[in-house]
């Protein structure tokens, strides 16, 4: 049964047991160019694959943009 989470202030429904890394792939975001905060805690990139999202989770994703 799908679960509801918040991503950057917007409600999103995902499959249960989805990891942060899987969410980034679903959102078509390059993991090398983002920072992730889960429930007001920064999650370091090496833990994204093992950190599973639960119902009600609040995720903030900040995307780094290069420029010249």
JSON list of C-alpha atoms in Angstrom, two decimals:
[
{"chain": "A", "resi": 1, "resn": "UNK", "atom": "CA", "xyz": [0.00, 0.00, 0.00]},
{"chain": "A", "resi": 2, "resn": "UNK", "atom": "CA", "xyz": [1.51, 3.38, -1.00]},
{"chain": "A", "resi": 3, "resn": "UNK", "atom": "CA", "xyz": [2.59, 5.89, 1.65]},
{"chain": "A", "resi": 4, "resn": "UNK", "atom": "CA", "xyz": [2.43, 9.69, 1.70]},
{"chain": "A", "resi": 5, "resn": "UNK", "atom": "CA", "xyz": [5.50, 11.86, 2.28]},
{"chain": "A", "resi": 6, "resn": "UNK", "atom": "CA", "xyz": [6.33, 15.52, 1.79]},
{"chain": "A", "resi": 7, "resn": "UNK", "atom": "CA", "xyz": [9.07, 16.53, -0.67]},
{"chain": "A", "resi": 8, "resn": "UNK", "atom": "CA", "xyz": [10.06, 20.21, -0.64]},
{"chain": "A", "resi": 9, "resn": "UNK", "atom": "CA", "xyz": [6.65, 21.08, 0.82]},
{"chain": "A", "resi": 10, "resn": "UNK", "atom": "CA", "xyz": [4.62, 19.06, -1.70]},
{"chain": "A", "resi": 11, "resn": "UNK", "atom": "CA", "xyz": [2.72, 15.88, -0.93]},
{"chain": "A", "resi": 12, "resn": "UNK", "atom": "CA", "xyz": [3.91, 12.81, -2.82]},
{"chain": "A", "resi": 13, "resn": "UNK", "atom": "CA", "xyz": [2.82, 9.17, -2.78]},
{"chain": "A", "resi": 14, "resn": "UNK", "atom": "CA", "xyz": [5.55, 6.53, -2.99]},
{"chain": "A", "resi": 15, "resn": "UNK", "atom": "CA", "xyz": [5.79, 2.76, -2.59]},
{"chain": "A", "resi": 16, "resn": "UNK", "atom": "CA", "xyz": [6.58, 1.54, 0.93]},
{"chain": "A", "resi": 17, "resn": "UNK", "atom": "CA", "xyz": [10.22, 0.70, 1.59]},
{"chain": "A", "resi": 18, "resn": "UNK", "atom": "CA", "xyz": [11.56, 3.23, -0.91]},
{"chain": "A", "resi": 19, "resn": "UNK", "atom": "CA", "xyz": [14.99, 4.65, -0.10]},
{"chain": "A", "resi": 20, "resn": "UNK", "atom": "CA", "xyz": [16.18, 8.22, -0.49]},
{"chain": "A", "resi": 21, "resn": "UNK", "atom": "CA", "xyz": [18.34, 7.12, -3.43]},
{"chain": "A", "resi": 22, "resn": "UNK", "atom": "CA", "xyz": [15.36, 5.48, -5.16]},
{"chain": "A", "resi": 23, "resn": "UNK", "atom": "CA", "xyz": [13.32, 8.66, -4.63]},
{"chain": "A", "resi": 24, "resn": "UNK", "atom": "CA", "xyz": [16.07, 10.75, -6.25]},
{"chain": "A", "resi": 25, "resn": "UNK", "atom": "CA", "xyz": [16.08, 8.42, -9.27]},
{"chain": "A", "resi": 26, "resn": "UNK", "atom": "CA", "xyz": [12.28, 8.61, -9.47]},
{"chain": "A", "resi": 27, "resn": "UNK", "atom": "CA", "xyz": [12.51, 12.42, -9.43]},
{"chain": "A", "resi": 28, "resn": "UNK", "atom": "CA", "xyz": [15.24, 12.25, -12.12]},
{"chain": "A", "resi": 29, "resn": "UNK", "atom": "CA", "xyz": [17.72, 14.11, -9.91]},
{"chain": "A", "resi": 30, "resn": "UNK", "atom": "CA", "xyz": [21.45, 13.53, -10.16]},
{"chain": "A", "resi": 31, "resn": "UNK", "atom": "CA", "xyz": [22.58, 12.28, -6.72]},
{"chain": "A", "resi": 32, "resn": "UNK", "atom": "CA", "xyz": [25.95, 13.97, -7.21]},
{"chain": "A", "resi": 33, "resn": "UNK", "atom": "CA", "xyz": [24.27, 17.39, -7.41]},
{"chain": "A", "resi": 34, "resn": "UNK", "atom": "CA", "xyz": [21.90, 17.41, -4.42]},
{"chain": "A", "resi": 35, "resn": "UNK", "atom": "CA", "xyz": [21.82, 17.53, -0.63]},
{"chain": "A", "resi": 36, "resn": "UNK", "atom": "CA", "xyz": [19.04, 15.79, 1.31]},
{"chain": "A", "resi": 37, "resn": "UNK", "atom": "CA", "xyz": [17.44, 16.62, 4.64]},
{"chain": "A", "resi": 38, "resn": "UNK", "atom": "CA", "xyz": [15.06, 14.07, 6.20]},
{"chain": "A", "resi": 39, "resn": "UNK", "atom": "CA", "xyz": [12.89, 15.22, 9.10]},
{"chain": "A", "resi": 40, "resn": "UNK", "atom": "CA", "xyz": [15.25, 18.17, 9.76]},
{"chain": "A", "resi": 41, "resn": "UNK", "atom": "CA", "xyz": [18.40, 16.02, 9.72]},
{"chain": "A", "resi": 42, "resn": "UNK", "atom": "CA", "xyz": [20.96, 16.11, 6.91]},
{"chain": "A", "resi": 43, "resn": "UNK", "atom": "CA", "xyz": [21.50, 12.60, 5.57]},
{"chain": "A", "resi": 44, "resn": "UNK", "atom": "CA", "xyz": [24.97, 11.99, 4.14]},
{"chain": "A", "resi": 45, "resn": "UNK", "atom": "CA", "xyz": [25.12, 10.57, 0.62]},
{"chain": "A", "resi": 46, "resn": "UNK", "atom": "CA", "xyz": [26.62, 7.16, 1.58]},
{"chain": "A", "resi": 47, "resn": "UNK", "atom": "CA", "xyz": [23.46, 6.44, 3.64]},
{"chain": "A", "resi": 48, "resn": "UNK", "atom": "CA", "xyz": [20.89, 7.31, 0.96]},
{"chain": "A", "resi": 49, "resn": "UNK", "atom": "CA", "xyz": [20.58, 3.74, -0.33]},
{"chain": "A", "resi": 50, "resn": "UNK", "atom": "CA", "xyz": [19.97, 2.31, 3.13]},
{"chain": "A", "resi": 51, "resn": "UNK", "atom": "CA", "xyz": [17.72, 5.08, 4.50]},
{"chain": "A", "resi": 52, "resn": "UNK", "atom": "CA", "xyz": [14.11, 4.01, 3.94]},
{"chain": "A", "resi": 53, "resn": "UNK", "atom": "CA", "xyz": [11.31, 6.55, 3.86]},
{"chain": "A", "resi": 54, "resn": "UNK", "atom": "CA", "xyz": [8.33, 6.13, 6.17]},
{"chain": "A", "resi": 55, "resn": "UNK", "atom": "CA", "xyz": [4.82, 7.56, 6.01]},
{"chain": "A", "resi": 56, "resn": "UNK", "atom": "CA", "xyz": [4.78, 11.21, 7.00]},
{"chain": "A", "resi": 57, "resn": "UNK", "atom": "CA", "xyz": [8.49, 11.75, 6.25]},
{"chain": "A", "resi": 58, "resn": "UNK", "atom": "CA", "xyz": [9.46, 15.32, 5.38]},
{"chain": "A", "resi": 59, "resn": "UNK", "atom": "CA", "xyz": [12.24, 15.57, 2.82]},
{"chain": "A", "resi": 60, "resn": "UNK", "atom": "CA", "xyz": [13.97, 18.70, 1.61]},
{"chain": "A", "resi": 61, "resn": "UNK", "atom": "CA", "xyz": [16.15, 18.34, -1.48]},
{"chain": "A", "resi": 62, "resn": "UNK", "atom": "CA", "xyz": [18.52, 21.14, -2.42]},
{"chain": "A", "resi": 63, "resn": "UNK", "atom": "CA", "xyz": [19.93, 21.00, -5.94]},
{"chain": "A", "resi": 64, "resn": "UNK", "atom": "CA", "xyz": [23.34, 22.52, -6.66]},
{"chain": "A", "resi": 65, "resn": "UNK", "atom": "CA", "xyz": [23.40, 24.62, -9.82]},
{"chain": "A", "resi": 66, "resn": "UNK", "atom": "CA", "xyz": [26.61, 25.51, -11.58]},
{"chain": "A", "resi": 67, "resn": "UNK", "atom": "CA", "xyz": [27.09, 28.70, -13.45]},
{"chain": "A", "resi": 68, "resn": "UNK", "atom": "CA", "xyz": [29.68, 30.89, -14.99]}
]
